Amino acid sequence: MLSSVLIAILPILGTSANPVEKRWSHAPDVGATTSDVFPPTGTKVNSDLFPPESIVGYPQGTPTGLEAAAIQTAPVYAYNSDPSSEFPLKNVGTEDGIDESTFDMLRSWGNLSPWYSVPSSYYGLDSASPLAPESCSITQLHLLYRHGARYPTAGALPAQFAASLHNATVNGTWDAWGELDFLNTWTYKLGAELLSPFGRLQNFELGVSYRNSYGYLLNNFTEQGTLPVFRTESQDRMVKTAENFAAGFFGVPEYLDQVNIEIMVEAPGVNDTGAPYDTCTNANVAARGGIGGIVSNAFATTAWNSTVDRLNSQVSGLKFTGNDILAMLQLCAYETNSLGYSAFCKLFTQEDFQQFEYYFDLSFWYNNGFGSPTSAAQGLGLLQEFVARFEQTPLSSYDSTTNSTFDTSSTYFPLNQSIYADATHEVVVADVLAALNLTAVFGETPLDLNKRGEYTFKSSQVVPWATHLTVQVMECSEYQPTKQVRFMVNDAVIPLNYDGCPSDPNGLCAFDTVVSALKNRIDEIDFDYACFGN
Ligand SMILES: *[C@@H]1O[C@H](CO)[C@@H](O)[C@H](O)[C@H]1NC(C)=O
Ligand SMILES: *[C@@H]1O[C@H](CO)[C@@H](O)[C@H](O)[C@H]1NC(C)=O
Ligand SMILES: *[C@@H]1O[C@H](CO)[C@@H](O)[C@H](O)[C@H]1NC(C)=O
Ligand SMILES: *[C@@H]1O[C@H](CO)[C@@H](O)[C@H](O)[C@H]1NC(C)=O
Ligand SMILES: *[C@@H]1O[C@H](CO)[C@@H](O)[C@H](O)[C@H]1NC(C)=O
Ligand SMILES: *[C@@H]1O[C@H](CO)[C@@H](O)[C@H](O)[C@H]1NC(C)=O
Ligand SMILES: *[C@@H]1O[C@H](CO)[C@@H](O)[C@H](O)[C@H]1NC(C)=O
Ligand SMILES: *[C@@H]1O[C@H](CO)[C@@H](O)[C@H](O)[C@H]1NC(C)=O
């Protein structure tokens, strides 16, 4: 280790013993934010010169065939569990030479991991599968899903790291070699907030897979003579998420006239069940640097001690801290998600990545899981909407993040759909799981604040890009009563332990039993205290 560093230093030192004299060996724009512009300003598609299909005509035949129903008919389920399903992202391997066949680093990036299928056995249901159980026919689907991969949020750690490196560059007082040699020419290429191309693909693919599985439920809309309403929030990435999902589900350009996409305003103070932190005041105390932030940041200060030393031995004029390691791990994840690969990844060992996952696990468990005083309250609005849809009965009160403008309207909040698909953020998916009281997902014991031990809650499995909660309502001739329901998170069937639910190998529980437990749960959650109390 040491000798390889020395060998790497020698050519840089040249005849001088002082690496500082080589300060201009790096490009002057290191760490600078660079961005391109496309489309060129003033350009637009010319539909006179390039007329669309509707003008050109001659479409040839378009018979549609039967709707797919793989969830009912396929002999095996199409899991998203192969590392190659992360195509077109490249896992470049770890610092300690571990390749993706043994350790897939993309699955230890917490909420920055691409979603993958979690086996039901992880939560103890060894023989369960997302396919309809024997004797059951799925009559209704409720899907709550997250946007795909995006650039970092504005001002997040990766941009701060770039800015401080750029400051150091302007001052010309640092140098890097060995494993960090690439930093000498590295610029910050990421945008902020919007979906990356891979993120668009994830939502599109999710749409395709749900059409394959549940396409037959569209026949219900045909019988009613109505189009589905799919909901999302107004933030750009949320609108594009719903559009890409719909494009996958219905096709391009069919999604433009086969589904109503409802955009709910996401802005501070506006009631929107998909963005509950905008009305739940305490969410901002708890989530932005609150409990989860405090415990995960404390963990980060020492989580990568030996890595801090290893990387500091390959720079002069800079001194990295645990927080910088965290920034570089995030850059590995964000650059891979946005640009296809990242030179930062190779700096880190398997152990580093596992610590990275734990950092997120702490943050989410304490901010949006059972360790948070506000998570269930933030999930309450969507829980109330779930129950309203289950019972096909409008909400009777507006005492959470629900919005009476929408929720009283059969146009904006229809109650008789066979398919519901709502897009939201990962924190909200976790909040809803907490509101649903899904103990199996979060584990019963709080996560250890200081070191990674044995624990259930893995953020890369619960809140990754395009994570989704799927609820199947079904008629099962061999069950009593015949109307049953179950919950799945990223294809893992979740065991239900509501009062009156039997332990069922397929994760099923009687529909009425679950609905009445959820109504008790609604009463159990004190929205006013959790969101506005001291
Ligand atoms: C960069 O330098 C400017 C000017 O000294 C300072 O205001 C800013 O906080 C620095 N940013 C970082 C990330 O170090
Ligand atoms: C450069 O270094 C000087 C001295 O430490 C500091 O005052 C100044 O703010 C730095 N400039 C930037 C852009 O960081
Ligand atoms: C309800 O939603 C609409 C549209 O998203 C919004 O304009 C309105 O402010 C919301 N109502 C409340 C009370 O937040
Ligand atoms: C890491 O280093 C810090 C500061 O040197 C020290 O306080 C801490 O105990 C170390 N942590 C571990 C886990 O080695
Ligand atoms: C918005 O949410 C608040 C807080 O729960 C609630 O008091 C109010 O009735 C809601 N407004 C509407 C129009 O739904
Ligand atoms: C479902 O709700 C829509 C909108 O209110 C209505 O037009 C339609 O007739 C309803 N269908 C059934 C079967 O109740
Ligand atoms: C269509 O789906 C809704 C919601 O599940 C249900 O109430 C209705 O009975 C279904 N209609 C038919 C004809 O299956
Ligand atoms: C929610 O979970 C807690 C802890 O397991 C339990 O005490 C409570 O009864 C549950 N609530 C409902 C409505 O099932």
XYZ file of C-alpha atoms and ligand atoms in Angstrom:
646
model
C 0.000 0.000 0.000
C 2.603 2.520 1.175
C 5.084 1.562 -1.542
C 2.505 1.980 -4.275
C 1.779 5.456 -2.988
C 5.477 6.333 -3.016
C 5.876 5.081 -6.563
C 2.898 7.135 -7.568
C 4.303 10.261 -5.911
C 7.756 10.114 -7.471
C 6.954 11.295 -10.993
C 4.957 14.179 -9.595
C 7.676 15.322 -7.243
C 10.241 15.418 -10.058
C 13.376 17.170 -8.841
C 11.528 19.156 -6.228
C 10.869 17.786 -2.761
C 7.882 20.053 -2.319
C 4.646 18.895 -3.965
C 3.122 22.353 -3.493
C 5.374 23.668 -6.249
C 3.519 21.375 -8.641
C 0.214 23.029 -7.852
C -0.658 23.828 -11.460
C -0.449 20.187 -12.468
C -4.224 20.152 -12.266
C -6.623 21.873 -14.615
C -7.736 25.357 -13.498
C -11.406 24.418 -13.646
C -11.165 21.494 -11.209
C -14.315 21.248 -9.107
C -16.007 23.884 -11.248
C -19.601 23.342 -12.219
C -19.882 22.672 -15.922
C -23.106 22.364 -17.834
C -24.171 22.040 -21.427
C -27.202 23.476 -23.159
C -29.542 21.398 -25.273
C -31.711 22.023 -27.233
C -29.943 25.017 -28.828
C -31.829 28.242 -28.105
C -34.302 29.289 -30.767
C -34.711 25.835 -32.276
C -37.949 23.944 -32.543
C -39.238 20.808 -34.149
C -40.669 21.631 -37.583
C -43.912 19.733 -37.967
C -44.562 21.276 -41.379
C -41.382 19.793 -42.827
C -41.576 16.689 -40.632
C -45.289 15.949 -40.334
C -46.459 13.517 -37.637
C -48.064 10.118 -38.139
C -51.548 11.628 -38.038
C -50.733 13.744 -41.111
C -48.613 11.245 -43.023
C -51.130 8.405 -42.677
C -50.473 4.864 -43.986
C -49.996 3.421 -40.461
C -50.571 -0.175 -41.640
C -52.377 -2.609 -39.360
C -52.638 -2.062 -35.576
C -54.531 -4.991 -34.027
C -54.063 -4.826 -30.260
C -54.516 -8.414 -29.056
C -55.501 -9.488 -25.570
C -54.319 -7.477 -22.563
C -51.383 -9.115 -20.795
C -52.112 -10.680 -17.416
C -48.763 -12.127 -16.361
C -49.555 -11.697 -12.658
C -52.367 -14.251 -13.183
C -51.014 -16.422 -15.961
C -47.189 -16.550 -15.937
C -45.582 -19.718 -14.530
C -42.792 -17.651 -12.964
C -42.543 -13.997 -12.017
C -40.114 -11.639 -13.820
C -38.004 -10.382 -10.912
C -35.726 -7.384 -11.330
C -32.873 -9.041 -9.505
C -30.072 -9.607 -11.958
C -27.154 -7.076 -11.675
C -27.389 -6.700 -15.456
C -30.832 -5.168 -14.921
C -28.948 -2.023 -13.933
C -28.042 -1.642 -17.623
C -26.877 0.832 -18.876
C -25.042 1.695 -15.658
C -21.555 0.316 -15.122
C -20.385 -1.094 -11.812
C -16.635 -0.458 -12.062
C -15.734 -2.673 -9.067
C -14.451 -1.778 -5.605
C -11.056 -0.625 -4.408
C -10.424 -4.051 -2.899
C -11.057 -5.699 -6.260
C -14.504 -7.151 -5.581
C -16.582 -7.397 -8.723
C -20.340 -7.294 -9.121
C -20.720 -11.079 -9.155
C -19.805 -11.199 -5.438
C -20.844 -7.760 -4.221
C -23.077 -5.406 -6.134
C -22.122 -1.980 -4.827
C -25.159 -0.452 -6.549
C -27.246 -2.174 -3.873
C -25.555 -0.420 -0.971
C -26.277 3.145 -1.963
C -29.354 3.557 0.235
C -31.943 5.783 -1.439
C -29.454 6.341 -4.295
C -29.599 2.634 -5.286
C -31.591 1.597 -8.337
C -34.522 -0.541 -7.125
C -34.246 -4.300 -7.366
C -36.566 -7.159 -6.413
C -36.325 -8.158 -2.772
C -37.176 -11.821 -2.133
C -40.200 -12.406 0.104
C -37.980 -14.736 2.151
C -36.154 -11.622 3.352
C -39.238 -10.809 5.420
C -39.886 -14.432 6.325
C -42.374 -15.527 3.640
C -40.178 -18.133 1.958
C -42.743 -19.458 -0.506
C -44.586 -16.247 -1.414
C -44.385 -14.693 -4.894
C -46.004 -11.624 -6.446
C -47.988 -13.923 -8.757
C -51.637 -14.400 -7.812
C -51.807 -17.303 -5.323
C -53.625 -20.504 -6.300
C -57.426 -19.958 -6.431
C -57.036 -16.146 -6.380
C -57.931 -13.609 -9.004
C -56.543 -10.075 -8.606
C -59.329 -7.559 -9.128
C -57.645 -4.328 -8.124
C -54.153 -2.846 -8.007
C -52.965 0.070 -5.881
C -49.453 1.246 -6.746
C -47.461 3.931 -4.927
C -44.089 4.497 -6.576
C -41.076 6.789 -6.365
C -39.410 8.760 -9.127
C -36.398 7.168 -10.807
C -32.796 8.323 -10.443
C -32.333 12.089 -10.307
C -29.428 14.467 -10.009
C -28.566 15.589 -6.460
C -30.978 17.987 -4.820
C -29.837 21.623 -4.994
C -26.909 22.417 -2.702
C -26.416 18.794 -1.582
C -23.082 17.416 -0.403
C -21.627 16.524 -3.847
C -21.945 20.137 -5.037
C -20.447 21.410 -1.769
C -17.487 19.063 -2.207
C -16.985 20.327 -5.768
C -17.209 23.955 -4.632
C -14.593 23.535 -1.930
C -12.296 21.709 -4.335
C -12.781 24.537 -6.794
C -11.955 27.068 -4.068
C -8.774 25.178 -3.308
C -7.997 25.143 -7.022
C -8.472 28.879 -7.417
C -6.030 29.283 -4.551
C -3.753 26.710 -6.185
C -2.619 25.035 -3.035
C -3.363 21.365 -3.477
C -2.298 18.304 -5.394
C -3.466 14.719 -5.770
C -1.823 11.537 -6.999
C -2.174 7.761 -6.956
C -5.800 6.703 -6.685
C -6.826 10.361 -6.564
C -4.955 11.421 -9.700
C -8.249 11.806 -11.592
C -9.208 14.677 -9.270
C -6.617 16.851 -11.021
C -8.915 17.138 -14.026
C -12.295 16.405 -12.471
C -15.159 18.875 -12.960
C -18.671 18.800 -11.539
C -20.999 17.754 -14.349
C -24.272 17.063 -12.571
C -27.430 19.110 -12.781
C -29.845 19.288 -9.877
C -33.285 17.934 -9.024
C -34.389 16.578 -12.408
C -34.512 12.954 -13.532
C -31.412 11.492 -15.144
C -31.817 9.522 -18.405
C -31.517 6.288 -16.405
C -34.190 7.596 -14.017
C -36.562 8.079 -16.947
C -35.856 4.503 -18.023
C -36.654 3.173 -14.553
C -40.117 4.704 -14.492
C -40.749 3.711 -18.112
C -39.706 0.117 -17.334
C -41.896 0.047 -14.269
C -44.801 1.072 -16.501
C -44.003 -1.697 -18.983
C -43.749 -4.322 -16.258
C -47.055 -3.246 -14.678
C -48.770 -3.358 -18.067
C -47.434 -6.893 -18.601
C -48.661 -7.970 -15.182
C -51.941 -6.094 -14.827
C -52.960 -4.957 -18.330
C -56.201 -6.982 -18.108
C -57.498 -4.649 -15.380
C -57.907 -1.991 -18.093
C -60.921 -3.943 -19.311
C -62.695 -2.670 -16.212
C -62.281 0.925 -17.468
C -63.583 -0.117 -20.855
C -66.676 -1.579 -19.193
C -67.187 1.675 -17.261
C -66.431 3.836 -20.297
C -63.890 5.920 -18.340
C -60.155 6.593 -18.476
C -57.889 6.021 -15.474
C -56.650 8.901 -13.306
C -53.001 8.522 -12.248
C -51.662 11.070 -9.761
C -48.374 12.874 -9.192
C -46.969 16.141 -7.786
C -46.058 19.347 -9.609
C -42.297 19.148 -9.122
C -40.675 18.676 -12.533
C -39.187 15.266 -11.752
C -42.515 14.044 -10.377
C -44.430 15.118 -13.496
C -41.832 13.440 -15.731
C -41.929 10.353 -13.518
C -45.674 9.931 -13.998
C -45.330 10.623 -17.731
C -42.550 8.083 -18.180
C -44.501 5.501 -16.179
C -47.581 6.180 -18.312
C -45.478 6.050 -21.487
C -44.256 2.597 -20.446
C -47.751 1.481 -19.485
C -49.707 2.877 -22.442
C -47.007 3.580 -25.049
C -45.705 6.725 -26.755
C -47.688 8.747 -27.774
C -50.761 6.799 -26.506
C -50.172 7.909 -22.928
C -51.179 11.404 -24.059
C -54.766 10.337 -24.615
C -55.344 7.132 -22.670
C -54.867 8.329 -19.086
C -55.594 11.502 -17.124
C -52.454 12.526 -15.256
C -53.437 14.591 -12.239
C -50.767 17.016 -11.025
C -51.163 18.104 -7.399
C -49.326 21.245 -6.373
C -46.220 20.554 -4.293
C -45.389 23.774 -2.451
C -44.958 24.872 1.155
C -48.311 25.159 2.922
C -50.293 23.331 0.242
C -52.187 20.194 1.332
C -50.916 17.399 -0.901
C -50.871 13.817 0.366
C -47.898 13.107 -1.915
C -45.820 15.874 -0.286
C -46.897 15.838 3.379
C -43.822 17.708 4.671
C -45.311 20.823 3.043
C -48.026 20.970 5.696
C -46.649 18.848 8.545
C -44.522 21.551 10.156
C -42.547 19.245 12.421
C -41.455 17.174 9.435
C -39.034 19.910 8.606
C -37.609 19.868 12.091
C -37.343 16.109 12.053
C -36.308 15.492 8.471
C -34.011 18.313 7.481
C -31.103 17.681 9.819
C -33.335 16.389 12.620
C -33.085 13.034 14.362
C -32.128 10.981 11.295
C -29.779 13.709 10.112
C -28.112 14.014 13.486
C -27.535 10.307 14.005
C -26.405 9.619 10.454
C -24.062 12.611 10.396
C -22.566 11.528 13.703
C -22.038 8.060 12.241
C -20.392 9.573 9.147
C -17.713 11.405 11.135
C -15.966 8.141 12.006
C -17.498 5.529 9.687
C -14.616 5.663 7.217
C -11.613 6.335 9.482
C -9.080 4.178 7.669
C -10.325 5.384 4.282
C -9.875 8.998 5.384
C -6.243 8.175 6.201
C -5.667 6.248 2.954
C -7.032 9.068 0.789
C -5.328 11.821 2.779
C -2.014 10.090 2.069
C -2.588 10.773 -1.636
C -3.198 14.535 -1.489
C -1.348 17.574 -0.296
C -2.937 20.909 0.563
C -6.273 19.246 1.336
C -7.397 17.300 4.358
C -10.412 15.092 3.916
C -12.835 14.370 6.746
C -15.511 11.705 7.102
C -17.921 14.172 5.536
C -15.738 14.410 2.404
C -15.683 10.623 2.147
C -19.472 10.694 2.335
C -19.513 13.322 -0.442
C -17.234 11.183 -2.631
C -19.345 8.055 -2.020
C -22.386 10.085 -3.037
C -20.531 11.265 -6.131
C -19.849 7.610 -6.994
C -23.581 6.924 -6.784
C -24.796 10.114 -8.479
C -22.253 10.053 -11.301
C -23.038 6.399 -12.020
C -26.788 7.081 -11.990
C -26.441 10.187 -14.154
C -23.381 9.640 -16.344
C -23.210 5.831 -16.483
C -20.031 5.275 -14.435
C -17.879 7.102 -11.897
C -14.164 7.246 -11.117
C -15.037 7.849 -7.456
C -16.390 4.309 -6.956
C -12.989 2.643 -7.294
C -11.756 4.619 -4.264
C -13.895 2.564 -1.902
C -13.905 -0.941 -0.471
C -16.838 -3.252 0.081
C -16.719 -2.292 3.766
C -16.885 1.421 2.831
C -20.000 0.801 0.756
C -21.629 -1.198 3.538
C -21.005 1.696 5.918
C -22.493 3.996 3.259
C -25.676 1.891 3.228
C -25.826 1.990 7.012
C -25.498 5.768 6.976
C -28.711 5.903 4.896
C -30.390 3.179 6.954
C -29.895 5.276 10.095
C -31.071 8.422 8.383
C -34.279 6.877 6.988
C -35.132 4.676 9.961
C -35.011 7.655 12.293
C -36.523 10.198 9.869
C -39.185 8.214 8.054
C -39.388 4.880 9.823
C -40.456 3.682 13.229
C -37.785 5.841 14.840
C -39.438 9.052 13.713
C -42.120 10.906 15.665
C -43.644 12.343 12.457
C -43.434 9.594 9.816
C -46.791 7.904 10.467
C -48.475 11.323 10.632
C -46.960 12.241 7.280
C -48.199 8.973 5.809
C -51.666 9.467 7.304
C -53.148 11.379 4.343
C -52.279 8.623 1.883
C -53.436 5.985 4.373
C -56.826 7.744 4.593
C -56.968 7.827 0.794
C -56.123 4.106 0.635
C -58.997 3.354 2.999
C -61.366 5.637 1.045
C -60.499 3.749 -2.135
C -60.768 0.358 -0.408
C -64.250 1.209 0.863
C -65.239 3.248 -2.205
C -66.398 5.887 0.285
C -65.317 9.533 0.186
C -63.315 10.910 3.112
C -65.510 12.432 5.782
C -62.997 14.812 7.353
C -59.951 16.757 6.255
C -57.709 16.650 9.272
C -54.337 15.639 7.861
C -52.485 16.388 4.613
C -55.582 15.558 2.572
C -56.954 18.261 0.322
C -60.731 18.618 0.254
C -60.622 20.253 -3.169
C -59.440 16.972 -4.655
C -60.610 14.384 -2.208
C -64.302 15.314 -2.388
C -64.329 15.149 -6.167
C -65.093 11.961 -8.097
C -63.240 13.510 -11.040
C -60.006 14.109 -9.125
C -60.321 11.350 -6.566
C -62.297 8.563 -8.237
C -63.181 5.645 -5.973
C -64.087 2.908 -8.415
C -60.872 2.324 -10.369
C -59.379 -1.124 -10.838
C -55.900 0.417 -11.160
C -54.498 3.242 -9.029
C -50.973 4.564 -9.637
C -49.662 7.459 -7.534
C -46.138 8.823 -7.881
C -44.340 10.291 -4.894
C -41.031 10.660 -3.069
C -39.167 7.899 -1.213
C -39.610 9.593 2.148
C -43.352 9.491 1.580
C -43.299 5.807 0.637
C -41.481 5.153 3.936
C -43.962 7.376 5.796
C -46.841 5.352 4.356
C -45.201 2.071 5.401
C -44.964 3.526 8.914
C -48.600 4.651 8.743
C -49.539 1.129 7.624
C -47.667 -0.134 10.707
C -45.666 -2.624 8.604
C -43.453 -3.814 11.412
C -41.756 -6.458 9.250
C -40.218 -3.802 6.998
C -38.677 -1.674 9.702
C -37.806 -4.366 12.256
C -38.842 -4.159 15.891
C -35.575 -2.898 17.379
C -34.052 0.539 16.847
C -30.907 0.657 14.726
C -27.640 0.896 16.685
C -26.387 4.465 16.462
C -22.702 3.637 16.552
C -22.074 0.507 14.613
C -23.575 -1.682 11.947
C -24.942 -4.828 13.563
C -27.718 -7.224 12.624
C -30.850 -5.396 11.494
C -33.767 -5.667 9.068
C -34.271 -2.213 7.575
C -32.182 -1.713 4.442
C -32.830 1.622 2.789
C -31.623 0.312 -0.598
C -34.495 -2.197 -0.397
C -37.182 0.142 0.930
C -36.474 3.607 -0.511
C -34.325 3.134 -3.680
C -34.976 4.903 -7.005
C -38.406 3.850 -8.339
C -39.236 1.984 -5.129
C -42.851 0.889 -5.031
C -45.527 -0.321 -2.703
C -48.010 -2.606 -4.417
C -51.366 -3.564 -2.964
C -53.262 -6.443 -4.552
C -56.963 -6.861 -3.813
C -58.236 -10.270 -4.849
C -61.004 -12.825 -4.862
C -59.807 -16.224 -3.641
C -62.244 -19.122 -3.948
C -60.372 -21.250 -1.419
C -60.147 -18.558 1.265
C -62.786 -17.507 3.768
C -63.838 -14.758 3.291
C -63.046 -14.779 -0.398
C -62.024 -11.111 -0.591
C -58.359 -10.890 0.428
C -55.572 -8.305 0.240
C -51.789 -8.185 0.560
C -48.923 -5.686 0.421
C -45.618 -5.914 -1.423
C -42.549 -3.670 -1.353
C -40.310 -4.035 -4.395
C -41.799 -7.488 -5.097
C -41.305 -8.767 -1.540
C -44.597 -9.880 -0.014
C -44.871 -8.417 3.493
C -46.301 -10.530 6.334
C -49.248 -8.763 7.994
C -49.700 -8.862 11.746
C -52.837 -6.780 12.129
C -55.277 -8.038 14.737
C -57.173 -10.935 13.192
C -54.742 -11.627 10.338
C -53.681 -15.284 10.260
C -50.072 -16.109 9.479
C -50.508 -16.881 5.800
C -47.662 -18.192 3.596
C -48.811 -15.886 0.779
C -49.086 -12.816 3.001
C -52.863 -12.654 2.539
C -55.321 -11.308 5.063
C -59.084 -10.849 4.805
C -59.858 -7.526 3.144
C -62.369 -6.468 5.816
C -59.968 -7.346 8.631
C -57.233 -5.184 7.107
C -59.582 -2.284 6.426
C -60.838 -2.298 10.007
C -57.248 -2.495 11.368
C -56.282 0.444 9.160
C -59.227 2.465 10.477
C -57.981 1.783 14.014
C -54.537 2.764 12.876
C -55.891 6.072 11.525
C -57.352 6.773 14.980
C -54.046 5.804 16.616
C -52.071 8.461 14.685
C -52.165 11.884 16.309
C -51.579 14.154 13.326
C -51.906 17.463 15.175
C -49.492 16.514 17.937
C -46.952 14.859 15.618
C -46.994 17.673 13.068
C -47.658 20.769 15.135
C -46.962 19.755 18.760
C -43.889 20.710 20.696
C -15.509 29.152 -1.475
O -14.924 30.393 -1.280
C -15.829 31.449 -1.152
C -15.037 32.744 -1.099
O -13.999 32.629 -0.169
C -16.655 31.214 0.104
O -17.634 32.200 0.245
C -17.342 29.856 0.007
O -18.028 29.547 1.220
C -16.351 28.769 -0.265
N -17.103 27.544 -0.519
C -16.698 26.365 -0.069
C -17.602 25.234 -0.362
O -15.660 26.211 0.541
C -7.955 31.359 -0.619
O -7.204 31.278 0.576
C -7.273 32.443 1.370
C -6.319 32.253 2.545
O -6.613 31.028 3.211
C -8.708 32.678 1.801
O -8.822 33.850 2.587
C -9.581 32.828 0.564
O -10.945 32.969 0.946
C -9.418 31.606 -0.318
N -10.144 31.833 -1.558
C -11.073 31.014 -1.958
C -11.753 31.324 -3.249
O -11.384 30.039 -1.303
C -55.471 21.849 -2.629
O -54.803 21.574 -3.847
C -54.807 22.637 -4.790
C -54.153 22.171 -6.072
O -53.020 21.384 -5.838
C -54.098 23.828 -4.207
O -54.120 24.905 -5.123
C -54.746 24.225 -2.920
O -54.011 25.268 -2.324
C -54.803 23.038 -1.960
N -55.523 23.402 -0.758
C -54.930 23.594 0.416
C -55.812 23.981 1.556
O -53.738 23.441 0.582
C -12.102 7.444 14.158
O -11.266 8.538 14.386
C -11.758 9.461 15.354
C -10.886 10.693 15.342
O -9.550 10.327 15.206
C -11.856 8.753 16.695
O -12.370 9.647 17.649
C -12.772 7.557 16.566
O -12.804 6.815 17.741
C -12.376 6.637 15.421
N -13.439 5.718 15.202
C -13.278 4.442 14.910
C -14.531 3.643 14.691
O -12.196 3.926 14.770
C -55.504 21.238 4.904
O -54.871 20.591 6.001
C -55.203 21.170 7.240
C -54.326 20.498 8.292
O -54.692 19.180 8.476
C -56.665 21.018 7.499
O -57.018 21.625 8.741
C -57.458 21.679 6.389
O -58.834 21.416 6.550
C -57.002 21.148 5.031
N -57.636 21.962 4.019
C -58.331 21.471 3.021
C -58.947 22.476 2.119
O -58.473 20.286 2.831
C -67.133 5.372 -11.490
O -66.985 6.745 -11.226
C -67.123 7.559 -12.352
C -66.835 8.971 -11.938
O -67.626 9.327 -10.855
C -68.501 7.393 -12.937
O -68.609 8.157 -14.123
C -68.752 5.933 -13.251
O -70.058 5.738 -13.681
C -68.509 5.086 -12.030
N -68.634 3.701 -12.407
C -69.259 2.823 -11.666
C -69.305 1.425 -12.193
O -69.751 3.099 -10.588
C -64.273 -2.453 -11.809
O -63.430 -2.211 -10.686
C -64.064 -1.602 -9.585
C -63.012 -1.353 -8.539
O -62.374 -2.558 -8.187
C -65.193 -2.494 -9.079
O -65.874 -1.819 -8.051
C -66.141 -2.827 -10.205
O -67.072 -3.776 -9.759
C -65.397 -3.403 -11.388
N -66.318 -3.570 -12.475
C -66.396 -4.703 -13.139
C -67.407 -4.751 -14.207
O -65.642 -5.657 -12.908
C -49.273 -0.962 15.324
O -48.112 -1.598 15.799
C -47.927 -1.472 17.196
C -46.605 -2.110 17.554
O -46.448 -3.355 16.954
C -49.105 -2.122 17.931
O -48.971 -1.933 19.306
C -50.401 -1.499 17.448
O -51.491 -2.172 18.009
C -50.497 -1.587 15.948
N -51.694 -0.917 15.507
C -52.596 -1.477 14.733
C -53.799 -0.654 14.400
O -52.486 -2.606 14.273
